PDB file of N, CA, C and O in Angstrom:
ATOM      1  N   UNK A   1      -7.907  -5.425 -40.404  1.00  0.00           N
ATOM      2  CA  UNK A   1      -7.965  -4.782 -39.113  1.00  0.00           C
ATOM      3  C   UNK A   1      -6.689  -3.968 -38.909  1.00  0.00           C
ATOM      4  O   UNK A   1      -5.585  -4.465 -39.086  1.00  0.00           O
ATOM      5  N   UNK A   2      -6.840  -2.740 -38.489  1.00  0.00           N
ATOM      6  CA  UNK A   2      -5.720  -1.832 -38.274  1.00  0.00           C
ATOM      7  C   UNK A   2      -5.271  -1.949 -36.817  1.00  0.00           C
ATOM      8  O   UNK A   2      -6.085  -1.835 -35.908  1.00  0.00           O
ATOM      9  N   UNK A   3      -3.962  -2.183 -36.560  1.00  0.00           N
ATOM     10  CA  UNK A   3      -3.494  -2.268 -35.163  1.00  0.00           C
ATOM     11  C   UNK A   3      -3.571  -0.904 -34.488  1.00  0.00           C
ATOM     12  O   UNK A   3      -3.367   0.136 -35.107  1.00  0.00           O
ATOM     13  N   UNK A   4      -3.879  -0.925 -33.192  1.00  0.00           N
ATOM     14  CA  UNK A   4      -3.969   0.308 -32.420  1.00  0.00           C
ATOM     15  C   UNK A   4      -2.578   0.734 -31.960  1.00  0.00           C
ATOM     16  O   UNK A   4      -1.833  -0.070 -31.391  1.00  0.00           O
ATOM     17  N   UNK A   5      -2.209   1.972 -32.175  1.00  0.00           N
ATOM     18  CA  UNK A   5      -0.915   2.438 -31.662  1.00  0.00           C
ATOM     19  C   UNK A   5      -0.991   2.604 -30.151  1.00  0.00           C
ATOM     20  O   UNK A   5      -1.971   3.121 -29.631  1.00  0.00           O
ATOM     21  N   UNK A   6       0.035   2.132 -29.455  1.00  0.00           N
ATOM     22  CA  UNK A   6       0.000   2.237 -28.004  1.00  0.00           C
ATOM     23  C   UNK A   6       0.340   3.643 -27.515  1.00  0.00           C
ATOM     24  O   UNK A   6      -0.257   4.139 -26.588  1.00  0.00           O
ATOM     25  N   UNK A   7       1.304   4.273 -28.132  1.00  0.00           N
ATOM     26  CA  UNK A   7       1.670   5.625 -27.721  1.00  0.00           C
ATOM     27  C   UNK A   7       1.784   6.481 -28.972  1.00  0.00           C
ATOM     28  O   UNK A   7       2.526   6.170 -29.870  1.00  0.00           O
ATOM     29  N   UNK A   8       1.047   7.555 -29.002  1.00  0.00           N
ATOM     30  CA  UNK A   8       1.095   8.445 -30.141  1.00  0.00           C
ATOM     31  C   UNK A   8      -0.204   8.468 -30.915  1.00  0.00           C
ATOM     32  O   UNK A   8      -0.310   9.118 -31.928  1.00  0.00           O
ATOM     33  N   UNK A   9      -1.200   7.767 -30.434  1.00  0.00           N
ATOM     34  CA  UNK A   9      -2.496   7.755 -31.098  1.00  0.00           C
ATOM     35  C   UNK A   9      -3.363   8.894 -30.587  1.00  0.00           C
ATOM     36  O   UNK A   9      -2.890   9.929 -30.123  1.00  0.00           O
ATOM     37  N   UNK A  10      -4.634   8.702 -30.647  1.00  0.00           N
ATOM     38  CA  UNK A  10      -5.585   9.706 -30.164  1.00  0.00           C
ATOM     39  C   UNK A  10      -5.538   9.733 -28.641  1.00  0.00           C
ATOM     40  O   UNK A  10      -5.663   8.692 -27.998  1.00  0.00           O
ATOM     41  N   UNK A  11      -5.363  10.910 -28.035  1.00  0.00           N
ATOM     42  CA  UNK A  11      -5.318  10.980 -26.576  1.00  0.00           C
ATOM     43  C   UNK A  11      -6.651  10.541 -25.987  1.00  0.00           C
ATOM     44  O   UNK A  11      -7.711  10.888 -26.475  1.00  0.00           O
ATOM     45  N   UNK A  12      -6.582   9.770 -24.933  1.00  0.00           N
ATOM     46  CA  UNK A  12      -7.785   9.332 -24.264  1.00  0.00           C
ATOM     47  C   UNK A  12      -8.252   7.972 -24.722  1.00  0.00           C
ATOM     48  O   UNK A  12      -9.284   7.498 -24.290  1.00  0.00           O
ATOM     49  N   UNK A  13      -7.519   7.328 -25.558  1.00  0.00           N
ATOM     50  CA  UNK A  13      -7.894   6.009 -26.037  1.00  0.00           C
ATOM     51  C   UNK A  13      -7.409   4.931 -25.100  1.00  0.00           C
ATOM     52  O   UNK A  13      -7.366   5.091 -23.876  1.00  0.00           O
ATOM     53  N   UNK A  14      -7.020   3.819 -25.668  1.00  0.00           N
ATOM     54  CA  UNK A  14      -6.543   2.677 -24.891  1.00  0.00           C
ATOM     55  C   UNK A  14      -5.258   3.019 -24.142  1.00  0.00           C
ATOM     56  O   UNK A  14      -4.993   2.474 -23.066  1.00  0.00           O
ATOM     57  N   UNK A  15      -4.488   3.959 -24.672  1.00  0.00           N
ATOM     58  CA  UNK A  15      -3.241   4.346 -24.005  1.00  0.00           C
ATOM     59  C   UNK A  15      -3.513   4.949 -22.641  1.00  0.00           C
ATOM     60  O   UNK A  15      -2.818   4.671 -21.671  1.00  0.00           O
ATOM     61  N   UNK A  16      -4.551   5.774 -22.549  1.00  0.00           N
ATOM     62  CA  UNK A  16      -4.893   6.395 -21.275  1.00  0.00           C
ATOM     63  C   UNK A  16      -5.343   5.342 -20.274  1.00  0.00           C
ATOM     64  O   UNK A  16      -5.014   5.423 -19.086  1.00  0.00           O
ATOM     65  N   UNK A  17      -6.060   4.349 -20.719  1.00  0.00           N
ATOM     66  CA  UNK A  17      -6.498   3.269 -19.855  1.00  0.00           C
ATOM     67  C   UNK A  17      -5.312   2.461 -19.336  1.00  0.00           C
ATOM     68  O   UNK A  17      -5.255   2.113 -18.154  1.00  0.00           O
ATOM     69  N   UNK A  18      -4.342   2.199 -20.198  1.00  0.00           N
ATOM     70  CA  UNK A  18      -3.149   1.465 -19.784  1.00  0.00           C
ATOM     71  C   UNK A  18      -2.356   2.264 -18.756  1.00  0.00           C
ATOM     72  O   UNK A  18      -1.928   1.731 -17.728  1.00  0.00           O
ATOM     73  N   UNK A  19      -2.185   3.536 -18.995  1.00  0.00           N
ATOM     74  CA  UNK A  19      -1.458   4.394 -18.050  1.00  0.00           C
ATOM     75  C   UNK A  19      -2.198   4.463 -16.718  1.00  0.00           C
ATOM     76  O   UNK A  19      -1.588   4.406 -15.649  1.00  0.00           O
ATOM     77  N   UNK A  20      -3.526   4.549 -16.762  1.00  0.00           N
ATOM     78  CA  UNK A  20      -4.320   4.595 -15.533  1.00  0.00           C
ATOM     79  C   UNK A  20      -4.113   3.332 -14.711  1.00  0.00           C
ATOM     80  O   UNK A  20      -3.917   3.393 -13.497  1.00  0.00           O
ATOM     81  N   UNK A  21      -4.152   2.163 -15.343  1.00  0.00           N
ATOM     82  CA  UNK A  21      -3.978   0.911 -14.614  1.00  0.00           C
ATOM     83  C   UNK A  21      -2.556   0.749 -14.087  1.00  0.00           C
ATOM     84  O   UNK A  21      -2.354   0.186 -13.017  1.00  0.00           O
ATOM     85  N   UNK A  22      -1.569   1.245 -14.806  1.00  0.00           N
ATOM     86  CA  UNK A  22      -0.192   1.190 -14.309  1.00  0.00           C
ATOM     87  C   UNK A  22      -0.039   2.078 -13.076  1.00  0.00           C
ATOM     88  O   UNK A  22       0.559   1.672 -12.077  1.00  0.00           O
ATOM     89  N   UNK A  23      -0.604   3.276 -13.114  1.00  0.00           N
ATOM     90  CA  UNK A  23      -0.549   4.164 -11.950  1.00  0.00           C
ATOM     91  C   UNK A  23      -1.316   3.589 -10.767  1.00  0.00           C
ATOM     92  O   UNK A  23      -0.878   3.703  -9.614  1.00  0.00           O
ATOM     93  N   UNK A  24      -2.439   2.956 -11.027  1.00  0.00           N
ATOM     94  CA  UNK A  24      -3.223   2.321  -9.965  1.00  0.00           C
ATOM     95  C   UNK A  24      -2.441   1.183  -9.327  1.00  0.00           C
ATOM     96  O   UNK A  24      -2.444   1.024  -8.100  1.00  0.00           O
ATOM     97  N   UNK A  25      -1.741   0.407 -10.129  1.00  0.00           N
ATOM     98  CA  UNK A  25      -0.927  -0.687  -9.611  1.00  0.00           C
ATOM     99  C   UNK A  25       0.216  -0.160  -8.750  1.00  0.00           C
ATOM    100  O   UNK A  25       0.475  -0.674  -7.651  1.00  0.00           O
ATOM    101  N   UNK A  26       0.887   0.870  -9.212  1.00  0.00           N
ATOM    102  CA  UNK A  26       1.984   1.460  -8.439  1.00  0.00           C
ATOM    103  C   UNK A  26       1.470   2.017  -7.119  1.00  0.00           C
ATOM    104  O   UNK A  26       2.067   1.797  -6.060  1.00  0.00           O
ATOM    105  N   UNK A  27       0.352   2.715  -7.157  1.00  0.00           N
ATOM    106  CA  UNK A  27      -0.238   3.285  -5.945  1.00  0.00           C
ATOM    107  C   UNK A  27      -0.636   2.191  -4.963  1.00  0.00           C
ATOM    108  O   UNK A  27      -0.379   2.302  -3.763  1.00  0.00           O
ATOM    109  N   UNK A  28      -1.245   1.111  -5.475  1.00  0.00           N
ATOM    110  CA  UNK A  28      -1.708   0.056  -4.582  1.00  0.00           C
ATOM    111  C   UNK A  28      -0.555  -0.771  -4.012  1.00  0.00           C
ATOM    112  O   UNK A  28      -0.753  -1.514  -3.059  1.00  0.00           O
ATOM    113  N   UNK A  29       0.632  -0.669  -4.585  1.00  0.00           N
ATOM    114  CA  UNK A  29       1.788  -1.352  -4.023  1.00  0.00           C
ATOM    115  C   UNK A  29       2.594  -0.455  -3.087  1.00  0.00           C
ATOM    116  O   UNK A  29       3.119  -0.921  -2.077  1.00  0.00           O
ATOM    117  N   UNK A  30       2.696   0.816  -3.413  1.00  0.00           N
ATOM    118  CA  UNK A  30       3.515   1.713  -2.596  1.00  0.00           C
ATOM    119  C   UNK A  30       2.824   2.163  -1.311  1.00  0.00           C
ATOM    120  O   UNK A  30       3.492   2.377  -0.298  1.00  0.00           O
ATOM    121  N   UNK A  31       1.526   2.318  -1.335  1.00  0.00           N
ATOM    122  CA  UNK A  31       0.819   2.790  -0.144  1.00  0.00           C
ATOM    123  C   UNK A  31       0.925   1.807   1.022  1.00  0.00           C
ATOM    124  O   UNK A  31       1.250   2.228   2.145  1.00  0.00           O
ATOM    125  N   UNK A  32       0.690   0.499   0.838  1.00  0.00           N
ATOM    126  CA  UNK A  32       0.885  -0.425   1.961  1.00  0.00           C
ATOM    127  C   UNK A  32       2.321  -0.481   2.462  1.00  0.00           C
ATOM    128  O   UNK A  32       2.559  -0.630   3.663  1.00  0.00           O
ATOM    129  N   UNK A  33       3.282  -0.343   1.564  1.00  0.00           N
ATOM    130  CA  UNK A  33       4.686  -0.341   1.996  1.00  0.00           C
ATOM    131  C   UNK A  33       4.971   0.903   2.841  1.00  0.00           C
ATOM    132  O   UNK A  33       5.653   0.835   3.866  1.00  0.00           O
ATOM    133  N   UNK A  34       4.426   2.037   2.444  1.00  0.00           N
ATOM    134  CA  UNK A  34       4.578   3.254   3.243  1.00  0.00           C
ATOM    135  C   UNK A  34       3.896   3.147   4.602  1.00  0.00           C
ATOM    136  O   UNK A  34       4.430   3.597   5.613  1.00  0.00           O
ATOM    137  N   UNK A  35       2.716   2.548   4.615  1.00  0.00           N
ATOM    138  CA  UNK A  35       2.022   2.333   5.892  1.00  0.00           C
ATOM    139  C   UNK A  35       2.828   1.402   6.791  1.00  0.00           C
ATOM    140  O   UNK A  35       2.937   1.638   7.998  1.00  0.00           O
ATOM    141  N   UNK A  36       3.386   0.346   6.208  1.00  0.00           N
ATOM    142  CA  UNK A  36       4.179  -0.597   6.993  1.00  0.00           C
ATOM    143  C   UNK A  36       5.428   0.068   7.556  1.00  0.00           C
ATOM    144  O   UNK A  36       5.815  -0.192   8.695  1.00  0.00           O
ATOM    145  N   UNK A  37       6.046   0.935   6.782  1.00  0.00           N
ATOM    146  CA  UNK A  37       7.217   1.663   7.274  1.00  0.00           C
ATOM    147  C   UNK A  37       6.842   2.545   8.464  1.00  0.00           C
ATOM    148  O   UNK A  37       7.547   2.588   9.465  1.00  0.00           O
ATOM    149  N   UNK A  38       5.695   3.226   8.362  1.00  0.00           N
ATOM    150  CA  UNK A  38       5.259   4.085   9.464  1.00  0.00           C
ATOM    151  C   UNK A  38       4.959   3.257  10.707  1.00  0.00           C
ATOM    152  O   UNK A  38       5.349   3.622  11.817  1.00  0.00           O
ATOM    153  N   UNK A  39       4.271   2.121  10.537  1.00  0.00           N
ATOM    154  CA  UNK A  39       3.947   1.248  11.674  1.00  0.00           C
ATOM    155  C   UNK A  39       5.229   0.720  12.297  1.00  0.00           C
ATOM    156  O   UNK A  39       5.370   0.676  13.524  1.00  0.00           O
ATOM    157  N   UNK A  40       6.183   0.324  11.466  1.00  0.00           N
ATOM    158  CA  UNK A  40       7.454  -0.192  11.977  1.00  0.00           C
ATOM    159  C   UNK A  40       8.188   0.866  12.797  1.00  0.00           C
ATOM    160  O   UNK A  40       8.664   0.592  13.898  1.00  0.00           O
ATOM    161  N   UNK A  41       8.276   2.074  12.273  1.00  0.00           N
ATOM    162  CA  UNK A  41       8.975   3.136  12.993  1.00  0.00           C
ATOM    163  C   UNK A  41       8.254   3.501  14.291  1.00  0.00           C
ATOM    164  O   UNK A  41       8.887   3.752  15.312  1.00  0.00           O
ATOM    165  N   UNK A  42       6.932   3.533  14.271  1.00  0.00           N
ATOM    166  CA  UNK A  42       6.166   3.869  15.468  1.00  0.00           C
ATOM    167  C   UNK A  42       6.302   2.773  16.517  1.00  0.00           C
ATOM    168  O   UNK A  42       6.497   3.065  17.698  1.00  0.00           O
ATOM    169  N   UNK A  43       6.206   1.520  16.096  1.00  0.00           N
ATOM    170  CA  UNK A  43       6.336   0.410  17.046  1.00  0.00           C
ATOM    171  C   UNK A  43       7.749   0.325  17.610  1.00  0.00           C
ATOM    172  O   UNK A  43       7.935  -0.017  18.771  1.00  0.00           O
ATOM    173  N   UNK A  44       8.730   0.646  16.800  1.00  0.00           N
ATOM    174  CA  UNK A  44      10.123   0.643  17.254  1.00  0.00           C
ATOM    175  C   UNK A  44      10.344   1.724  18.309  1.00  0.00           C
ATOM    176  O   UNK A  44      11.073   1.524  19.283  1.00  0.00           O
ATOM    177  N   UNK A  45       9.699   2.870  18.128  1.00  0.00           N
ATOM    178  CA  UNK A  45       9.847   3.961  19.088  1.00  0.00           C
ATOM    179  C   UNK A  45       9.152   3.656  20.413  1.00  0.00           C
ATOM    180  O   UNK A  45       9.558   4.164  21.460  1.00  0.00           O
ATOM    181  N   UNK A  46       8.132   2.822  20.391  1.00  0.00           N
ATOM    182  CA  UNK A  46       7.394   2.503  21.614  1.00  0.00           C
ATOM    183  C   UNK A  46       8.125   1.484  22.481  1.00  0.00           C
ATOM    184  O   UNK A  46       7.829   1.357  23.663  1.00  0.00           O
ATOM    185  N   UNK A  47       9.010   0.714  21.936  1.00  0.00           N
ATOM    186  CA  UNK A  47       9.795  -0.291  22.653  1.00  0.00           C
ATOM    187  C   UNK A  47       8.890  -1.221  23.476  1.00  0.00           C
ATOM    188  O   UNK A  47       8.344  -0.841  24.465  1.00  0.00           O
ATOM    189  N   UNK A  48       8.811  -2.416  23.042  1.00  0.00           N
ATOM    190  CA  UNK A  48       7.987  -3.389  23.747  1.00  0.00           C
ATOM    191  C   UNK A  48       6.952  -4.010  22.832  1.00  0.00           C
ATOM    192  O   UNK A  48       6.249  -4.919  23.222  1.00  0.00           O
ATOM    193  N   UNK A  49       6.859  -3.514  21.629  1.00  0.00           N
ATOM    194  CA  UNK A  49       5.944  -4.110  20.668  1.00  0.00           C
ATOM    195  C   UNK A  49       6.764  -4.843  19.618  1.00  0.00           C
ATOM    196  O   UNK A  49       7.945  -4.558  19.425  1.00  0.00           O
ATOM    197  N   UNK A  50       6.147  -5.772  18.961  1.00  0.00           N
ATOM    198  CA  UNK A  50       6.846  -6.529  17.920  1.00  0.00           C
ATOM    199  C   UNK A  50       6.687  -5.792  16.595  1.00  0.00           C
ATOM    200  O   UNK A  50       5.739  -6.013  15.846  1.00  0.00           O
ATOM    201  N   UNK A  51       7.623  -4.905  16.313  1.00  0.00           N
ATOM    202  CA  UNK A  51       7.506  -4.031  15.142  1.00  0.00           C
ATOM    203  C   UNK A  51       7.559  -4.780  13.818  1.00  0.00           C
ATOM    204  O   UNK A  51       6.855  -4.440  12.877  1.00  0.00           O
ATOM    205  N   UNK A  52       8.366  -5.829  13.757  1.00  0.00           N
ATOM    206  CA  UNK A  52       8.477  -6.580  12.507  1.00  0.00           C
ATOM    207  C   UNK A  52       7.167  -7.289  12.173  1.00  0.00           C
ATOM    208  O   UNK A  52       6.742  -7.307  11.017  1.00  0.00           O
ATOM    209  N   UNK A  53       6.520  -7.848  13.165  1.00  0.00           N
ATOM    210  CA  UNK A  53       5.255  -8.535  12.951  1.00  0.00           C
ATOM    211  C   UNK A  53       4.170  -7.571  12.464  1.00  0.00           C
ATOM    212  O   UNK A  53       3.413  -7.890  11.539  1.00  0.00           O
ATOM    213  N   UNK A  54       4.084  -6.402  13.065  1.00  0.00           N
ATOM    214  CA  UNK A  54       3.076  -5.420  12.652  1.00  0.00           C
ATOM    215  C   UNK A  54       3.352  -4.923  11.237  1.00  0.00           C
ATOM    216  O   UNK A  54       2.423  -4.763  10.438  1.00  0.00           O
ATOM    217  N   UNK A  55       4.609  -4.662  10.911  1.00  0.00           N
ATOM    218  CA  UNK A  55       4.938  -4.200   9.565  1.00  0.00           C
ATOM    219  C   UNK A  55       4.652  -5.287   8.529  1.00  0.00           C
ATOM    220  O   UNK A  55       4.101  -5.004   7.457  1.00  0.00           O
ATOM    221  N   UNK A  56       4.992  -6.517   8.843  1.00  0.00           N
ATOM    222  CA  UNK A  56       4.729  -7.626   7.929  1.00  0.00           C
ATOM    223  C   UNK A  56       3.229  -7.834   7.731  1.00  0.00           C
ATOM    224  O   UNK A  56       2.768  -8.068   6.611  1.00  0.00           O
ATOM    225  N   UNK A  57       2.457  -7.725   8.802  1.00  0.00           N
ATOM    226  CA  UNK A  57       1.003  -7.867   8.692  1.00  0.00           C
ATOM    227  C   UNK A  57       0.420  -6.762   7.825  1.00  0.00           C
ATOM    228  O   UNK A  57      -0.498  -7.002   7.033  1.00  0.00           O
ATOM    229  N   UNK A  58       0.952  -5.555   7.938  1.00  0.00           N
ATOM    230  CA  UNK A  58       0.460  -4.443   7.130  1.00  0.00           C
ATOM    231  C   UNK A  58       0.758  -4.659   5.650  1.00  0.00           C
ATOM    232  O   UNK A  58      -0.112  -4.459   4.799  1.00  0.00           O
ATOM    233  N   UNK A  59       1.968  -5.082   5.338  1.00  0.00           N
ATOM    234  CA  UNK A  59       2.327  -5.315   3.938  1.00  0.00           C
ATOM    235  C   UNK A  59       1.519  -6.468   3.352  1.00  0.00           C
ATOM    236  O   UNK A  59       0.986  -6.367   2.241  1.00  0.00           O
ATOM    237  N   UNK A  60       1.392  -7.551   4.086  1.00  0.00           N
ATOM    238  CA  UNK A  60       0.651  -8.705   3.575  1.00  0.00           C
ATOM    239  C   UNK A  60      -0.828  -8.384   3.383  1.00  0.00           C
ATOM    240  O   UNK A  60      -1.436  -8.814   2.400  1.00  0.00           O
ATOM    241  N   UNK A  61      -1.404  -7.638   4.307  1.00  0.00           N
ATOM    242  CA  UNK A  61      -2.803  -7.244   4.138  1.00  0.00           C
ATOM    243  C   UNK A  61      -2.956  -6.322   2.937  1.00  0.00           C
ATOM    244  O   UNK A  61      -3.943  -6.410   2.202  1.00  0.00           O
ATOM    245  N   UNK A  62      -1.986  -5.464   2.715  1.00  0.00           N
ATOM    246  CA  UNK A  62      -2.045  -4.582   1.560  1.00  0.00           C
ATOM    247  C   UNK A  62      -1.883  -5.307   0.249  1.00  0.00           C
ATOM    248  O   UNK A  62      -2.530  -4.985  -0.743  1.00  0.00           O
ATOM    249  N   UNK A  63      -1.036  -6.323   0.218  1.00  0.00           N
ATOM    250  CA  UNK A  63      -0.797  -7.052  -1.025  1.00  0.00           C
ATOM    251  C   UNK A  63      -1.892  -8.064  -1.331  1.00  0.00           C
ATOM    252  O   UNK A  63      -2.281  -8.232  -2.482  1.00  0.00           O
ATOM    253  N   UNK A  64      -2.390  -8.738  -0.304  1.00  0.00           N
ATOM    254  CA  UNK A  64      -3.350  -9.803  -0.552  1.00  0.00           C
ATOM    255  C   UNK A  64      -4.802  -9.381  -0.396  1.00  0.00           C
ATOM    256  O   UNK A  64      -5.681 -10.028  -0.949  1.00  0.00           O
ATOM    257  N   UNK A  65      -5.076  -8.332   0.354  1.00  0.00           N
ATOM    258  CA  UNK A  65      -6.459  -7.875   0.513  1.00  0.00           C
ATOM    259  C   UNK A  65      -6.663  -6.643  -0.343  1.00  0.00           C
ATOM    260  O   UNK A  65      -7.315  -6.699  -1.366  1.00  0.00           O
ATOM    261  N   UNK A  66      -6.127  -5.525   0.105  1.00  0.00           N
ATOM    262  CA  UNK A  66      -6.186  -4.267  -0.646  1.00  0.00           C
ATOM    263  C   UNK A  66      -5.557  -3.189   0.212  1.00  0.00           C
ATOM    264  O   UNK A  66      -5.071  -3.452   1.305  1.00  0.00           O
ATOM    265  N   UNK A  67      -5.608  -1.987  -0.291  1.00  0.00           N
ATOM    266  CA  UNK A  67      -5.127  -0.847   0.492  1.00  0.00           C
ATOM    267  C   UNK A  67      -5.985  -0.705   1.744  1.00  0.00           C
ATOM    268  O   UNK A  67      -5.494  -0.338   2.809  1.00  0.00           O
ATOM    269  N   UNK A  68      -7.260  -1.040   1.628  1.00  0.00           N
ATOM    270  CA  UNK A  68      -8.148  -0.954   2.795  1.00  0.00           C
ATOM    271  C   UNK A  68      -7.793  -2.003   3.847  1.00  0.00           C
ATOM    272  O   UNK A  68      -7.977  -1.776   5.037  1.00  0.00           O
ATOM    273  N   UNK A  69      -7.284  -3.140   3.420  1.00  0.00           N
ATOM    274  CA  UNK A  69      -6.821  -4.144   4.367  1.00  0.00           C
ATOM    275  C   UNK A  69      -5.620  -3.659   5.150  1.00  0.00           C
ATOM    276  O   UNK A  69      -5.513  -3.885   6.354  1.00  0.00           O
ATOM    277  N   UNK A  70      -4.701  -2.992   4.470  1.00  0.00           N
ATOM    278  CA  UNK A  70      -3.540  -2.421   5.159  1.00  0.00           C
ATOM    279  C   UNK A  70      -3.979  -1.324   6.124  1.00  0.00           C
ATOM    280  O   UNK A  70      -3.468  -1.227   7.236  1.00  0.00           O
ATOM    281  N   UNK A  71      -4.944  -0.527   5.707  1.00  0.00           N
ATOM    282  CA  UNK A  71      -5.460   0.524   6.591  1.00  0.00           C
ATOM    283  C   UNK A  71      -6.142  -0.091   7.813  1.00  0.00           C
ATOM    284  O   UNK A  71      -6.037   0.442   8.926  1.00  0.00           O
ATOM    285  N   UNK A  72      -6.825  -1.217   7.626  1.00  0.00           N
ATOM    286  CA  UNK A  72      -7.464  -1.891   8.754  1.00  0.00           C
ATOM    287  C   UNK A  72      -6.427  -2.403   9.752  1.00  0.00           C
ATOM    288  O   UNK A  72      -6.628  -2.315  10.967  1.00  0.00           O
ATOM    289  N   UNK A  73      -5.307  -2.905   9.257  1.00  0.00           N
ATOM    290  CA  UNK A  73      -4.235  -3.361  10.154  1.00  0.00           C
ATOM    291  C   UNK A  73      -3.639  -2.176  10.904  1.00  0.00           C
ATOM    292  O   UNK A  73      -3.347  -2.270  12.095  1.00  0.00           O
ATOM    293  N   UNK A  74      -3.487  -1.042  10.241  1.00  0.00           N
ATOM    294  CA  UNK A  74      -2.948   0.146  10.912  1.00  0.00           C
ATOM    295  C   UNK A  74      -3.905   0.607  12.009  1.00  0.00           C
ATOM    296  O   UNK A  74      -3.480   0.937  13.124  1.00  0.00           O
ATOM    297  N   UNK A  75      -5.193   0.613  11.724  1.00  0.00           N
ATOM    298  CA  UNK A  75      -6.175   1.001  12.746  1.00  0.00           C
ATOM    299  C   UNK A  75      -6.149   0.010  13.901  1.00  0.00           C
ATOM    300  O   UNK A  75      -6.198   0.401  15.073  1.00  0.00           O
ATOM    301  N   UNK A  76      -6.069  -1.280  13.593  1.00  0.00           N
ATOM    302  CA  UNK A  76      -5.975  -2.294  14.635  1.00  0.00           C
ATOM    303  C   UNK A  76      -4.714  -2.100  15.467  1.00  0.00           C
ATOM    304  O   UNK A  76      -4.749  -2.213  16.695  1.00  0.00           O
ATOM    305  N   UNK A  77      -3.619  -1.786  14.825  1.00  0.00           N
ATOM    306  CA  UNK A  77      -2.368  -1.516  15.545  1.00  0.00           C
ATOM    307  C   UNK A  77      -2.543  -0.330  16.497  1.00  0.00           C
ATOM    308  O   UNK A  77      -2.132  -0.384  17.650  1.00  0.00           O
ATOM    309  N   UNK A  78      -3.163   0.734  16.006  1.00  0.00           N
ATOM    310  CA  UNK A  78      -3.345   1.906  16.850  1.00  0.00           C
ATOM    311  C   UNK A  78      -4.261   1.630  18.027  1.00  0.00           C
ATOM    312  O   UNK A  78      -4.063   2.168  19.121  1.00  0.00           O
ATOM    313  N   UNK A  79      -5.271   0.786  17.844  1.00  0.00           N
ATOM    314  CA  UNK A  79      -6.182   0.463  18.932  1.00  0.00           C
ATOM    315  C   UNK A  79      -5.555  -0.472  19.964  1.00  0.00           C
ATOM    316  O   UNK A  79      -5.731  -0.287  21.177  1.00  0.00           O
ATOM    317  N   UNK A  80      -4.788  -1.449  19.495  1.00  0.00           N
ATOM    318  CA  UNK A  80      -4.204  -2.422  20.415  1.00  0.00           C
ATOM    319  C   UNK A  80      -2.995  -1.872  21.146  1.00  0.00           C
ATOM    320  O   UNK A  80      -2.834  -2.047  22.354  1.00  0.00           O
ATOM    321  N   UNK A  81      -2.118  -1.174  20.446  1.00  0.00           N
ATOM    322  CA  UNK A  81      -0.864  -0.707  21.017  1.00  0.00           C
ATOM    323  C   UNK A  81      -0.960   0.670  21.653  1.00  0.00           C
ATOM    324  O   UNK A  81       0.054   1.277  21.958  1.00  0.00           O
ATOM    325  N   UNK A  82      -2.136   1.157  21.856  1.00  0.00           N
ATOM    326  CA  UNK A  82      -2.296   2.498  22.453  1.00  0.00           C
ATOM    327  C   UNK A  82      -1.930   2.461  23.930  1.00  0.00           C
ATOM    328  O   UNK A  82      -2.357   1.584  24.653  1.00  0.00           O
ATOM    329  N   UNK A  83      -1.160   3.403  24.362  1.00  0.00           N
ATOM    330  CA  UNK A  83      -0.745   3.454  25.767  1.00  0.00           C
ATOM    331  C   UNK A  83      -1.261   4.708  26.424  1.00  0.00           C
ATOM    332  O   UNK A  83      -1.316   5.757  25.917  1.00  0.00           O
TER     333      UNK A  83
END
């Protein structure tokens, strides 16, 4: 059996799949953190909301549920904290 080269083989092989999953992982980690930062800054500007709790809920939903979970927390934040 011939070992597969990880980098430098035929383009579009297993290397492309590995790169795709690495980019997907980075995207799925950075997007909830960015959403949490936005929620934190918005809640801080409104004065009277618990910004740390909303940011923590956004990050945890993004890490344990998915990017859609973080988006659901952001929508919930916008609906509840609307003035």
